[in-house]
mmCIF file of C-alpha atoms in Angstrom:
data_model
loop_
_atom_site.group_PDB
_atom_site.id
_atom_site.type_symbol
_atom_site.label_atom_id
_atom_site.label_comp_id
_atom_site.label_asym_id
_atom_site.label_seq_id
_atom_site.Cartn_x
_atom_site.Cartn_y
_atom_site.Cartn_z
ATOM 1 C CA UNK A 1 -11.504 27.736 31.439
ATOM 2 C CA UNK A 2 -9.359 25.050 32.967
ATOM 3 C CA UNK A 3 -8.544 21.627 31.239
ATOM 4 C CA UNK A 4 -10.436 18.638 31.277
ATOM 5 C CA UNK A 5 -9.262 15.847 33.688
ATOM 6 C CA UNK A 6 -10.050 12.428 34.723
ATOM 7 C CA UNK A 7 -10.129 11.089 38.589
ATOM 8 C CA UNK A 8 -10.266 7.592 39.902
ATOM 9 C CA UNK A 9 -10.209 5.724 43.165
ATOM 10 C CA UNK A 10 -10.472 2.128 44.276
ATOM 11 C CA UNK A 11 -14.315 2.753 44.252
ATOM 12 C CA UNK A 12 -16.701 5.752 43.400
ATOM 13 C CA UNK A 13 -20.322 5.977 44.650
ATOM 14 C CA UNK A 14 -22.674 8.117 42.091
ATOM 15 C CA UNK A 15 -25.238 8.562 44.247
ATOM 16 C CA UNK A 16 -26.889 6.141 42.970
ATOM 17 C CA UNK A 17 -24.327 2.392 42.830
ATOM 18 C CA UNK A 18 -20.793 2.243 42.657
ATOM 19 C CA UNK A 19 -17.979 1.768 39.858
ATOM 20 C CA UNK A 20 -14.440 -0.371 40.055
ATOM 21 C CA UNK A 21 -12.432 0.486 38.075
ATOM 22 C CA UNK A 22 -13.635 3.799 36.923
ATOM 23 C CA UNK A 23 -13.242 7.088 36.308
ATOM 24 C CA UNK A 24 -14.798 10.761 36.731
ATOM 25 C CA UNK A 25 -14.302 13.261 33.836
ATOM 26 C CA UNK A 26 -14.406 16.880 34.650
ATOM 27 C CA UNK A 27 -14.612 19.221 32.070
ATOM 28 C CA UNK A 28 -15.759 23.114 32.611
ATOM 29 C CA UNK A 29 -17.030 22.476 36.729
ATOM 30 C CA UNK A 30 -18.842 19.644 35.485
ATOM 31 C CA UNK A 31 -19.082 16.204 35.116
ATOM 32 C CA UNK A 32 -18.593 14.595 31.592
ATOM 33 C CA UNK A 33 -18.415 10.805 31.868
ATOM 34 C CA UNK A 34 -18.190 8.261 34.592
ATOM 35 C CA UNK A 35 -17.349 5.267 33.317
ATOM 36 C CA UNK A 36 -14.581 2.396 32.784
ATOM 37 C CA UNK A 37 -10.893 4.188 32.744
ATOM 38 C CA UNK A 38 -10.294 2.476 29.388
ATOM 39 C CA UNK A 39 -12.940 4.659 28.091
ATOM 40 C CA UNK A 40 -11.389 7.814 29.144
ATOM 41 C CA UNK A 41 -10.440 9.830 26.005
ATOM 42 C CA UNK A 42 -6.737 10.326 24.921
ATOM 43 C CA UNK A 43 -4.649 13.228 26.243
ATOM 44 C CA UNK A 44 -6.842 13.603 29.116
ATOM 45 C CA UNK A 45 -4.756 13.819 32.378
ATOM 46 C CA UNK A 46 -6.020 10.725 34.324
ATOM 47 C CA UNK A 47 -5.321 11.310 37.940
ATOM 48 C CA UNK A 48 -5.555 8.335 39.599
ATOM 49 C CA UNK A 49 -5.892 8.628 43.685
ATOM 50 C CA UNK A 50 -5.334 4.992 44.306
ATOM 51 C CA UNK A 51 -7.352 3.425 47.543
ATOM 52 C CA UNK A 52 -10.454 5.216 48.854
ATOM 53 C CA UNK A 53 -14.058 6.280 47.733
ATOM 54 C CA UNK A 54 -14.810 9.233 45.558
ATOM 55 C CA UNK A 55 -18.250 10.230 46.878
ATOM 56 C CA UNK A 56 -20.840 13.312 45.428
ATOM 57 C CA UNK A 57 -19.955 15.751 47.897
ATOM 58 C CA UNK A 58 -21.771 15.930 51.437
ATOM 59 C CA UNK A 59 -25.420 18.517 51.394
ATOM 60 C CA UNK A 60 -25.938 19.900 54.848
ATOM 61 C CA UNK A 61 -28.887 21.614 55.273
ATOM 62 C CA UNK A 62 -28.747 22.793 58.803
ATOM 63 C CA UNK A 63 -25.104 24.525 59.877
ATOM 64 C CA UNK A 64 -25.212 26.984 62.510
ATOM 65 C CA UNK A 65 -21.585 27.502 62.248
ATOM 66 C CA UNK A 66 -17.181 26.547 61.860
ATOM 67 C CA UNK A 67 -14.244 28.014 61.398
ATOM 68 C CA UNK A 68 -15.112 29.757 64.755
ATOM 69 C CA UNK A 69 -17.815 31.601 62.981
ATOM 70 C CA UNK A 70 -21.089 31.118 64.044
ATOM 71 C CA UNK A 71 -23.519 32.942 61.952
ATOM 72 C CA UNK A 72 -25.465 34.617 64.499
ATOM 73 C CA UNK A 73 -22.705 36.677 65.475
ATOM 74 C CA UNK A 74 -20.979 37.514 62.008
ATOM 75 C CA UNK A 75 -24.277 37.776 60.105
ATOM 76 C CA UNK A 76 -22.117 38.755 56.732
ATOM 77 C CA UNK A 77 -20.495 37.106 53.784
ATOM 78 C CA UNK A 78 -17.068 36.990 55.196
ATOM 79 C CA UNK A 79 -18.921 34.619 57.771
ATOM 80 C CA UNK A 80 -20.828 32.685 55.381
ATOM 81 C CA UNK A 81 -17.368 32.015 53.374
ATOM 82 C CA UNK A 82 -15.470 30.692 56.294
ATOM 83 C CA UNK A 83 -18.409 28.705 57.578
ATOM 84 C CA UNK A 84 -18.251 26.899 54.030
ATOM 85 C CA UNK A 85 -14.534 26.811 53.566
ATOM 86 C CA UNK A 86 -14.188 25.034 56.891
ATOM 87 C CA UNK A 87 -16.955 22.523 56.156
ATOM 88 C CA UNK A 88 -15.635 21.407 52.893
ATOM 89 C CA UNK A 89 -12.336 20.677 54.665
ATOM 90 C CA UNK A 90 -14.693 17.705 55.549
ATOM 91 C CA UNK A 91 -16.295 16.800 52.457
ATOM 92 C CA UNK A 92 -19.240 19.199 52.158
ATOM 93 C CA UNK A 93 -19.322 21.112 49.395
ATOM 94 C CA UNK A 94 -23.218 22.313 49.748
ATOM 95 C CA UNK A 95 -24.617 24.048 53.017
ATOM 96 C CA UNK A 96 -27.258 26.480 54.393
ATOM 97 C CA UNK A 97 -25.448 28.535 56.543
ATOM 98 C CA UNK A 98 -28.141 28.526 59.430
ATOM 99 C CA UNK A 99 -29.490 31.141 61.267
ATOM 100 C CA UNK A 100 -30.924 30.372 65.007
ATOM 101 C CA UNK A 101 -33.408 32.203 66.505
ATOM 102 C CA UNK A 102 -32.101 36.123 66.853
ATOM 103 C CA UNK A 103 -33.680 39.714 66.235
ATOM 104 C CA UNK A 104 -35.363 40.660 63.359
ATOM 105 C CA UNK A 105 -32.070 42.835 62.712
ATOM 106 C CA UNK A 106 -29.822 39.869 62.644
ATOM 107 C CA UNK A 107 -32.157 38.051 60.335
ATOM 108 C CA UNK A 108 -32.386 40.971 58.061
ATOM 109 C CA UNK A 109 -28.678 41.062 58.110
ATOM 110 C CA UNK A 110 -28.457 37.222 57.138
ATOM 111 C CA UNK A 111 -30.845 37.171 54.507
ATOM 112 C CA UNK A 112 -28.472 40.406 53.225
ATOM 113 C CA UNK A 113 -25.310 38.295 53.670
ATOM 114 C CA UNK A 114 -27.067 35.165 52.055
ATOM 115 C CA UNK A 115 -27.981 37.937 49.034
ATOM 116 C CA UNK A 116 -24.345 38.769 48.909
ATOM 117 C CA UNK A 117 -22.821 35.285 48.753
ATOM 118 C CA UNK A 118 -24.802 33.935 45.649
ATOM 119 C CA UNK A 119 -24.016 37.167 43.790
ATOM 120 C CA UNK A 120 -20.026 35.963 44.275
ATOM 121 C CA UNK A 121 -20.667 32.865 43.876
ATOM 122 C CA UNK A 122 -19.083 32.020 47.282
ATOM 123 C CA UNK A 123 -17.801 27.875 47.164
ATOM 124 C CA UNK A 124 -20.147 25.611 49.068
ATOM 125 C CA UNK A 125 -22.792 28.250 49.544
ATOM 126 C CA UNK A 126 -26.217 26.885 48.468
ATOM 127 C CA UNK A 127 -28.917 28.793 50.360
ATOM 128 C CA UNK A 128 -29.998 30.100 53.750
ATOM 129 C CA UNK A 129 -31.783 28.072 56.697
ATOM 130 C CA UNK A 130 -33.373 30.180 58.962
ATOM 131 C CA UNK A 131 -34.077 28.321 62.291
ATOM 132 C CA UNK A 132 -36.622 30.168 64.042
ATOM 133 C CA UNK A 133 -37.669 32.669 65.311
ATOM 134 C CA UNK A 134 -41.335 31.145 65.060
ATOM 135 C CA UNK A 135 -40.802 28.855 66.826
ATOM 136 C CA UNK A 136 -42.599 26.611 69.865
ATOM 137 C CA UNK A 137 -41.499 28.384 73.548
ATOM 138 C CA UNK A 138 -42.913 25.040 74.735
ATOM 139 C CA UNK A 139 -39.683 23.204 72.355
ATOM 140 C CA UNK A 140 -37.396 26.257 72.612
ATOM 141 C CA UNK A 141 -34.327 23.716 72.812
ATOM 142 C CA UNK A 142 -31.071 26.127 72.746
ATOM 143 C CA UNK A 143 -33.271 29.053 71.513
ATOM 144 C CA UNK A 144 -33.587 31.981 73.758
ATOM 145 C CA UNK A 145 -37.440 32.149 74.789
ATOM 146 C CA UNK A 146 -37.323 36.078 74.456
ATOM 147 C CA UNK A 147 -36.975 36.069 70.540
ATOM 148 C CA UNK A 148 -39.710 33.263 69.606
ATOM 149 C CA UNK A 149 -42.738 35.629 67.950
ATOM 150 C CA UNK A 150 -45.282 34.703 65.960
ATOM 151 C CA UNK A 151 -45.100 34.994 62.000
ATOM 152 C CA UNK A 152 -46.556 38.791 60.733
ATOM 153 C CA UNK A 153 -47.257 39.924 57.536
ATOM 154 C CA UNK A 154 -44.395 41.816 57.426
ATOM 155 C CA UNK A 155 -42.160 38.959 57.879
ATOM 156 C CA UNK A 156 -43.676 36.947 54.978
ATOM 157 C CA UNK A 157 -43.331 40.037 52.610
ATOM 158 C CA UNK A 158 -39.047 40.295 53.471
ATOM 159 C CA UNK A 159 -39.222 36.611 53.198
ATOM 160 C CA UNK A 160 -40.332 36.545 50.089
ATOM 161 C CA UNK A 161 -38.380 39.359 48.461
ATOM 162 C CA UNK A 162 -35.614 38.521 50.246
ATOM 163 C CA UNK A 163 -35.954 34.777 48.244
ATOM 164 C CA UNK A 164 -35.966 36.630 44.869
ATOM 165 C CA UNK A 165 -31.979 36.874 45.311
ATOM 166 C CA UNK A 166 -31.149 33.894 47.176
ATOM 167 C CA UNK A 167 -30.412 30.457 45.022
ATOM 168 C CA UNK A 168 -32.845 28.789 47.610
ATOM 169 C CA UNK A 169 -34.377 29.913 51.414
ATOM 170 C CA UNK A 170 -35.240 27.044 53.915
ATOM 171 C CA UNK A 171 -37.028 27.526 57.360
ATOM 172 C CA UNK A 172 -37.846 25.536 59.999
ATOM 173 C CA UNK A 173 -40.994 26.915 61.598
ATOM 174 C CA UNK A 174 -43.833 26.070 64.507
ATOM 175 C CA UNK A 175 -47.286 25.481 63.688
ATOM 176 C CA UNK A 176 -47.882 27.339 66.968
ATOM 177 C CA UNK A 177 -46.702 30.618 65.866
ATOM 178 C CA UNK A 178 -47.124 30.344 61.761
ATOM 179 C CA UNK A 179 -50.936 30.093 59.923
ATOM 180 C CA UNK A 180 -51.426 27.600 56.863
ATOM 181 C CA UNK A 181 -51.871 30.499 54.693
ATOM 182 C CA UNK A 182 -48.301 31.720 55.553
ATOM 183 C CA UNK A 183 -47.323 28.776 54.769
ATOM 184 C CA UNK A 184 -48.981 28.397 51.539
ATOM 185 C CA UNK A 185 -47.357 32.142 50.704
ATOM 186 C CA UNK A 186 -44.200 31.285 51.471
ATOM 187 C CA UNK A 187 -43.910 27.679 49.619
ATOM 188 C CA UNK A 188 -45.840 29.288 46.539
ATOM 189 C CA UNK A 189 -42.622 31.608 46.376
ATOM 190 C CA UNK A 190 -40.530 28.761 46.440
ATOM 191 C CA UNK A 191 -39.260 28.991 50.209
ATOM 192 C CA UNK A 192 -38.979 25.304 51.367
ATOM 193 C CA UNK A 193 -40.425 24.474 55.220
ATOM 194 C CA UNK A 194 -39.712 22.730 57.323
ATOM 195 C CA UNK A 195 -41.399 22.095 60.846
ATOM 196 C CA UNK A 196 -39.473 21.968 64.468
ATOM 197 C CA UNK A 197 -39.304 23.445 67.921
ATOM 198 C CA UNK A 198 -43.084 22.416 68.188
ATOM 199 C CA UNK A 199 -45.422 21.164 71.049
ATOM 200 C CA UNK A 200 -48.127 20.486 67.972
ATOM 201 C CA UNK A 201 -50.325 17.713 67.951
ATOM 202 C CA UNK A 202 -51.176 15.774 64.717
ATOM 203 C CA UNK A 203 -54.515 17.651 63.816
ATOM 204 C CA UNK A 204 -52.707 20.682 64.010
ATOM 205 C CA UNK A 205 -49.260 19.806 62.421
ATOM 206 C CA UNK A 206 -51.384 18.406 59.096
ATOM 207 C CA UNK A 207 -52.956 21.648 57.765
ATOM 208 C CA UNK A 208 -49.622 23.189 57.317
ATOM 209 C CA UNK A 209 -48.027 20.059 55.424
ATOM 210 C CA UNK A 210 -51.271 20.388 53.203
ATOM 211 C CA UNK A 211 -50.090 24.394 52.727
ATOM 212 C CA UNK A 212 -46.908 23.076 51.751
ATOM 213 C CA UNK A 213 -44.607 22.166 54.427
ATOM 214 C CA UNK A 214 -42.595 18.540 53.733
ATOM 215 C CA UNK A 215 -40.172 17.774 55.982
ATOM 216 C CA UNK A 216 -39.343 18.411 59.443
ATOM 217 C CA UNK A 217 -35.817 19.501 61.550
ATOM 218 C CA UNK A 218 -33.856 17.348 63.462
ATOM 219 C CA UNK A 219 -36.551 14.275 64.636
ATOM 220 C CA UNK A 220 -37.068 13.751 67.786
ATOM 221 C CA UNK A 221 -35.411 16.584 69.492
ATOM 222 C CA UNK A 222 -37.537 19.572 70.322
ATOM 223 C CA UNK A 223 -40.612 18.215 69.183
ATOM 224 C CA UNK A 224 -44.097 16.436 70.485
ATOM 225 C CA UNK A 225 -43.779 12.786 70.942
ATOM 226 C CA UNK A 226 -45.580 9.986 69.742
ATOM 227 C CA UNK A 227 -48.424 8.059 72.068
ATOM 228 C CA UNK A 228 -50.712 5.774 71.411
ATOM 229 C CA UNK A 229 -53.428 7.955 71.516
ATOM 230 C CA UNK A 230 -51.734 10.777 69.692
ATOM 231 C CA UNK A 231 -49.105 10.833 67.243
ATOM 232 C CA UNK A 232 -47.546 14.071 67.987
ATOM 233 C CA UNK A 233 -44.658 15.343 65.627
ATOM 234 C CA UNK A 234 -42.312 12.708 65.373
ATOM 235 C CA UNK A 235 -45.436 9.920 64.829
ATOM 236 C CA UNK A 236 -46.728 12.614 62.050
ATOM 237 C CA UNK A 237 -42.740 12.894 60.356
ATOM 238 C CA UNK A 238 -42.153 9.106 60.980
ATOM 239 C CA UNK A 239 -45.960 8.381 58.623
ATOM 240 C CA UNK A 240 -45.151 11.348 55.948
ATOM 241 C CA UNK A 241 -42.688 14.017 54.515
ATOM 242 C CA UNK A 242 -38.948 13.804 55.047
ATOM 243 C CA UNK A 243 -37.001 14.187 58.194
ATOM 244 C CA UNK A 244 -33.505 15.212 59.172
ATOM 245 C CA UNK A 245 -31.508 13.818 61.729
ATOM 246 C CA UNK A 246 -28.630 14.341 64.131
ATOM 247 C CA UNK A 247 -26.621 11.011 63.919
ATOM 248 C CA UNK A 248 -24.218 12.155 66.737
ATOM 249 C CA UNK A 249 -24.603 9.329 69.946
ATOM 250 C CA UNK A 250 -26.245 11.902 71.809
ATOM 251 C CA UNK A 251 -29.425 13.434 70.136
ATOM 252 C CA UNK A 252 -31.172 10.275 69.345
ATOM 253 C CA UNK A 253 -30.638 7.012 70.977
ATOM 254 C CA UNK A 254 -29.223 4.092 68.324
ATOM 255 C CA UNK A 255 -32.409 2.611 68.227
ATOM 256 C CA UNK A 256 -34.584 5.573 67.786
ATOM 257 C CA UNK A 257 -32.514 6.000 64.263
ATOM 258 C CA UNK A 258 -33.304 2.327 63.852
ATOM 259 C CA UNK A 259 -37.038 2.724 63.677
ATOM 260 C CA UNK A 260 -36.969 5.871 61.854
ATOM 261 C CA UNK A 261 -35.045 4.174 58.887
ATOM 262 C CA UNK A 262 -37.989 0.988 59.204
ATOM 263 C CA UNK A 263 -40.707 3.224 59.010
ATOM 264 C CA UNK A 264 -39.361 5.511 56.221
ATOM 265 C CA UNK A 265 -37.867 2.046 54.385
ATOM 266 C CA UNK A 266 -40.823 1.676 52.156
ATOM 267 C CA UNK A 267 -41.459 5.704 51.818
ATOM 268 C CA UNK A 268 -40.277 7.730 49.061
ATOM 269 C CA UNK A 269 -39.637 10.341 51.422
ATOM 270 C CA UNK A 270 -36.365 9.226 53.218
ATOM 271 C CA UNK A 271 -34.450 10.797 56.685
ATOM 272 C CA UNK A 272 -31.485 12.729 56.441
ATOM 273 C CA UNK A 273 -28.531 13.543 57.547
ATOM 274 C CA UNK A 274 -27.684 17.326 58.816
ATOM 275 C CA UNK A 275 -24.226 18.287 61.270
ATOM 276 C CA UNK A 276 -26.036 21.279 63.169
ATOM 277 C CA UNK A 277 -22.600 22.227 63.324
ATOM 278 C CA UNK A 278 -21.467 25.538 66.000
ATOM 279 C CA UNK A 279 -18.478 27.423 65.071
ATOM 280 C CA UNK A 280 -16.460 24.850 66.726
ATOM 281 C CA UNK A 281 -16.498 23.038 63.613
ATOM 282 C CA UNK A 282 -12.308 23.407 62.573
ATOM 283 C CA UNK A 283 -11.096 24.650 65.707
ATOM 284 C CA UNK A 284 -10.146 23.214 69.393
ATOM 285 C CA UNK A 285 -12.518 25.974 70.694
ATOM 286 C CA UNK A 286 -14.092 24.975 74.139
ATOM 287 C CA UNK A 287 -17.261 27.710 74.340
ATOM 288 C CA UNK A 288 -18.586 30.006 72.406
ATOM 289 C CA UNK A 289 -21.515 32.505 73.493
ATOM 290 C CA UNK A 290 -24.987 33.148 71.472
ATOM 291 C CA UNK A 291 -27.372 35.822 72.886
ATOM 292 C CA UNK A 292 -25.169 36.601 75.714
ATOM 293 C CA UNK A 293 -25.456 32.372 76.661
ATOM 294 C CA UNK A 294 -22.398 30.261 77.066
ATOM 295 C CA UNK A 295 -22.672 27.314 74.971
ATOM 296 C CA UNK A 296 -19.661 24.661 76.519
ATOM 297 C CA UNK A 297 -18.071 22.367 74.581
ATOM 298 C CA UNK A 298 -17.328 18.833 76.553
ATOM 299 C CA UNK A 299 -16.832 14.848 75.731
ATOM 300 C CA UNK A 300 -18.411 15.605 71.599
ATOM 301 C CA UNK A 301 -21.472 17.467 73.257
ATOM 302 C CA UNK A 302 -22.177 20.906 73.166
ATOM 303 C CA UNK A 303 -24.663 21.964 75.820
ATOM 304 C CA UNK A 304 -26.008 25.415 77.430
ATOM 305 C CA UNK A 305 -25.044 25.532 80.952
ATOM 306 C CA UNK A 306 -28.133 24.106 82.315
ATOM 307 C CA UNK A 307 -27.240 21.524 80.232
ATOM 308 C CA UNK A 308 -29.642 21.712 77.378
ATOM 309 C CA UNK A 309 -28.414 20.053 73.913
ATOM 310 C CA UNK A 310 -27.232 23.661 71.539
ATOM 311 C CA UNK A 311 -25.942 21.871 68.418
ATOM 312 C CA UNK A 312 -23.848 19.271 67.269
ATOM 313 C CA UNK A 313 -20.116 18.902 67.364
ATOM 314 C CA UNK A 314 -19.922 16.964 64.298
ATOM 315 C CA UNK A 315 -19.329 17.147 60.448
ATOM 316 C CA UNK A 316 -21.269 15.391 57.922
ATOM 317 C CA UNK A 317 -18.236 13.142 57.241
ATOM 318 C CA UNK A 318 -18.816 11.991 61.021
ATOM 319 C CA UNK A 319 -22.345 11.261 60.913
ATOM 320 C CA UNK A 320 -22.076 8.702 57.793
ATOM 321 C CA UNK A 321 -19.384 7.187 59.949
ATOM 322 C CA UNK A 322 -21.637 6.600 63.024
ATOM 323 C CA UNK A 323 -25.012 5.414 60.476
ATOM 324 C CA UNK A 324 -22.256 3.380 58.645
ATOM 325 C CA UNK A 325 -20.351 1.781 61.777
ATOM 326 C CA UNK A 326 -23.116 1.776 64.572
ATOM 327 C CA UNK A 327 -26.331 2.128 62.698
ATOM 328 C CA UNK A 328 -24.921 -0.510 60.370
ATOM 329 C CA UNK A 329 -26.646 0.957 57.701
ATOM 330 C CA UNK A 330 -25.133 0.333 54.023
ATOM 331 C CA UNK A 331 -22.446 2.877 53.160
ATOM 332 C CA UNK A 332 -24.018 3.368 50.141
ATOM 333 C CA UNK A 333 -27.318 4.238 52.111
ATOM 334 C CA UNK A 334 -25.685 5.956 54.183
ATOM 335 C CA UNK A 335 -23.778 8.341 51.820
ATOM 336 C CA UNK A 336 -27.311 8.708 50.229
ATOM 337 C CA UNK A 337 -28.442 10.417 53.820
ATOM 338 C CA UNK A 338 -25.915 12.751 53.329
ATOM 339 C CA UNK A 339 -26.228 13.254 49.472
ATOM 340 C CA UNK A 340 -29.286 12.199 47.256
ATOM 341 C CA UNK A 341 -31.652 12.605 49.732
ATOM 342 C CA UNK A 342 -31.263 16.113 51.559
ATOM 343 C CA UNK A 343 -31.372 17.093 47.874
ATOM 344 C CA UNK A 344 -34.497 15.564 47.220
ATOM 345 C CA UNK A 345 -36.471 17.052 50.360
ATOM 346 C CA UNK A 346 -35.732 20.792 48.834
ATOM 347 C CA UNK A 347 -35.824 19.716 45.582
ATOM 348 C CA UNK A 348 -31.966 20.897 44.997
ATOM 349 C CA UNK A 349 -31.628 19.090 41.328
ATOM 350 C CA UNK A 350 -27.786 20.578 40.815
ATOM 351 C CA UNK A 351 -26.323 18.939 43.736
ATOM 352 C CA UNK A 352 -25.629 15.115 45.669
ATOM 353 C CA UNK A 353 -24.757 13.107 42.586
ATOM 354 C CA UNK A 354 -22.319 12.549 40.161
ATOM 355 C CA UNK A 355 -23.800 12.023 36.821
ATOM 356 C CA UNK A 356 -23.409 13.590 33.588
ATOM 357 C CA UNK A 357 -23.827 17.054 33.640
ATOM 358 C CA UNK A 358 -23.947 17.521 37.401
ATOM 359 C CA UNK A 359 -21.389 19.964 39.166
ATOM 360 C CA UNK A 360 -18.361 18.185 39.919
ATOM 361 C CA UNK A 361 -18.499 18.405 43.751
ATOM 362 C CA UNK A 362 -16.971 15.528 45.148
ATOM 363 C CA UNK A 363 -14.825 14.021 48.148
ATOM 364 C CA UNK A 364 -12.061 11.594 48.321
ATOM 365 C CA UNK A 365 -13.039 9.748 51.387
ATOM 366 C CA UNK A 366 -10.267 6.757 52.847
ATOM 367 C CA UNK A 367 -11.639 3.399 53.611
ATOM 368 C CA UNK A 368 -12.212 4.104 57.246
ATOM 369 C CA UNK A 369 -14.604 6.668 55.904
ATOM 370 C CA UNK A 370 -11.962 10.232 56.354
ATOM 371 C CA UNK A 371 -12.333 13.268 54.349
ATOM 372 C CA UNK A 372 -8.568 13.285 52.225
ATOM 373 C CA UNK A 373 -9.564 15.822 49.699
ATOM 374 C CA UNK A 374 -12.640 17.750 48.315
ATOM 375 C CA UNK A 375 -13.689 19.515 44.891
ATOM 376 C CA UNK A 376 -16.418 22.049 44.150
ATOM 377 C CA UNK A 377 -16.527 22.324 40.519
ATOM 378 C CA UNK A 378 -13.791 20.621 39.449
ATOM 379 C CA UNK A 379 -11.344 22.314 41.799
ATOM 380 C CA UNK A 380 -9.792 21.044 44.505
ATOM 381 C CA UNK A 381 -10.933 23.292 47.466
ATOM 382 C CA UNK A 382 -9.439 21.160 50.493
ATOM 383 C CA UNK A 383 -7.029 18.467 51.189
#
């Protein structure tokens, strides 16, 4: 058991509002008082960091990869703890290690890894995405048309055991290749859905939020667009449920993200941040290859050769910067995007704010918004 200690910084965001002039308390991984520094107790080691944010750590629901690991290709807990190590280098300190559309052997394999990595406890590791592979062909995106199938019985029965031993199982699925009654299976066991990759109009995108689903992956890329005759999936996201979002310059034009946030201002189901981080994540890689495709690495982008979109070259940290500095949103908000409210759309109580009794996963951030340090329960993990 290590000793209790005290942390302060210019400012610290809860989650919630900000302090000056406080302090954090950590005492057994967790947090015991945030509050005025005069009110932390005596013989406590105060350290005090001096300019800068303390912020809850960053919750990333959607990381394919870092470290030069991408899960699809080391579908094991050695690859799940270097995917996590690298990403709290930049302030995350809970992921899904994400799994894109492979071979039911792969998947098996991840969901064995996942298993594996909650029984030790593995830093940063807070549950599995799997991205596909029930997908939309018609919204394949990066995907690799030859492994999108329709949803069996079979897979619903893994899923579901597979959940049993996994602190939490997110997927992102089609409504073209998945029933409402799978649905309602899976979310009865506690697996969270989401919906992406999908061609689906509006009548046929409700029946499986009504089964259960409440959010949906990355808006506006690979998915049906909104008319005026037909609201497709990004008019269905933008009315209900909650939504992540690539904030990266290059998935979704600064505007776009501007009338997402309007719509969802008055909603108490928000949009999210998410990295959809590769392996580059850490490294000065340049490619990388994922079912035998090169995926290139040029000018922040990572595209197929063809020159389809395949991820996201960006960390958390980078994507409050851009809502922060060209979305002009709040930095409070936009710290929310990337804490409080990715929490919120799984339901993931433990995590994204610092109040009494949470874990004490937080990040030092600097004033132009750069990961200096970061703690996952208490200890320091990355500086």
């Amino acid at each position: 058991m290590s000793k209790p200690f005290a942390i302060s910084a210019q400012k610290i965001f809860d989650g919630t509002r900000w302090h000056e002039g406080a302090a954090l308390l950590v005492e057994n991984t967790r947090v015991k008082f945030i509050g005025p520094i005069s009110e932390v107790p005596g013989g406590v080691e105060l350290r005090d960091l001096g300019a800068g944010i303390i912020s809850p750590g960053f919750v990333d629901l959607q990381v394919n990869g870092g470290g030069g690991v991408l899960l699809n290709n080391a579908p094991d807990v050695e690859g799940i703890r270097t995917i996590c190590a690298t990403h709290a280098r930049f302030g995350t300190t809970s992921l899904f290690p994400t799994l894109i559309t492979d071979t039911t052997e792969v998947r098996n394999a991840a969901l064995d890894a996942a298993i594996q990595a909650h029984r030790e406890n593995v830093p940063g590791f807070a549950g599995l995405h799997l991205e596909g592979p029930h997908l939309s062909i018609a919204r394949k995106g990066a995907h690799d048309a030859k492994l999108i199938r329709a949803m069996n019985g079979e897979d619903v029965t893994t899923l579901i055991t597979a959940h049993e031993n996994i602190p939490m199982l997110m997927m992102t699925i089609a409504p073209e290749s998945v029933t409402p009654e799978q649905v309602a299976a899976l979310t009865k066991a506690g697996i969270r859905i989401s919906l992406g990759h999908s061609d689906a109009n509006h009548e046929q995108i409700v029946p499986l939020m009504r089964a259960g689903a409440n959010m949906f992956t990355h808006l506006f890329n690979a998915m049906s667009q909104t008319t005026g005759r037909e609201p497709g999936m990004v008019g269905t996201a933008l009315s209900a449920g909650y939504a992540s979002i690539i904030a990266d310059g290059h998935h979704v034009h600064p505007t776009s993200i501007k009338l997402a946030l309007a719509a969802k201002q008055n909603q108490s189901s928000k949009i999210f941040l998410i990295s959809d981080a590769m392996s580059f994540t850490g490294t000065d890689f340049t490619e990388l290859v994922l079912n035998g495709r090169k995926i290139l690495r040029q000018g922040g982008k990572l595209t197929l050769e063809d020159g389809t979109l395949a991820g996201a070259d960006i960390e958390m940290v980078s994507a409050v910067r851009f809502m922060h500095r060209q979305i002009k949103v709040e930095l409070g908000e936009a710290l929310r995007m990337a804490t409080t409210y990715p929490c919120a759309a799984i339901s993931l109580n433990d995590a994204g704010h610092l109040a009494i009794g949470a874990p004490a996963d937080f990040v030092w951030l600097s004033e132009e918004i750069e990961p200096l340090a970061t703690w996952i329960g208490g200890k320091q993990v990355a500086h």
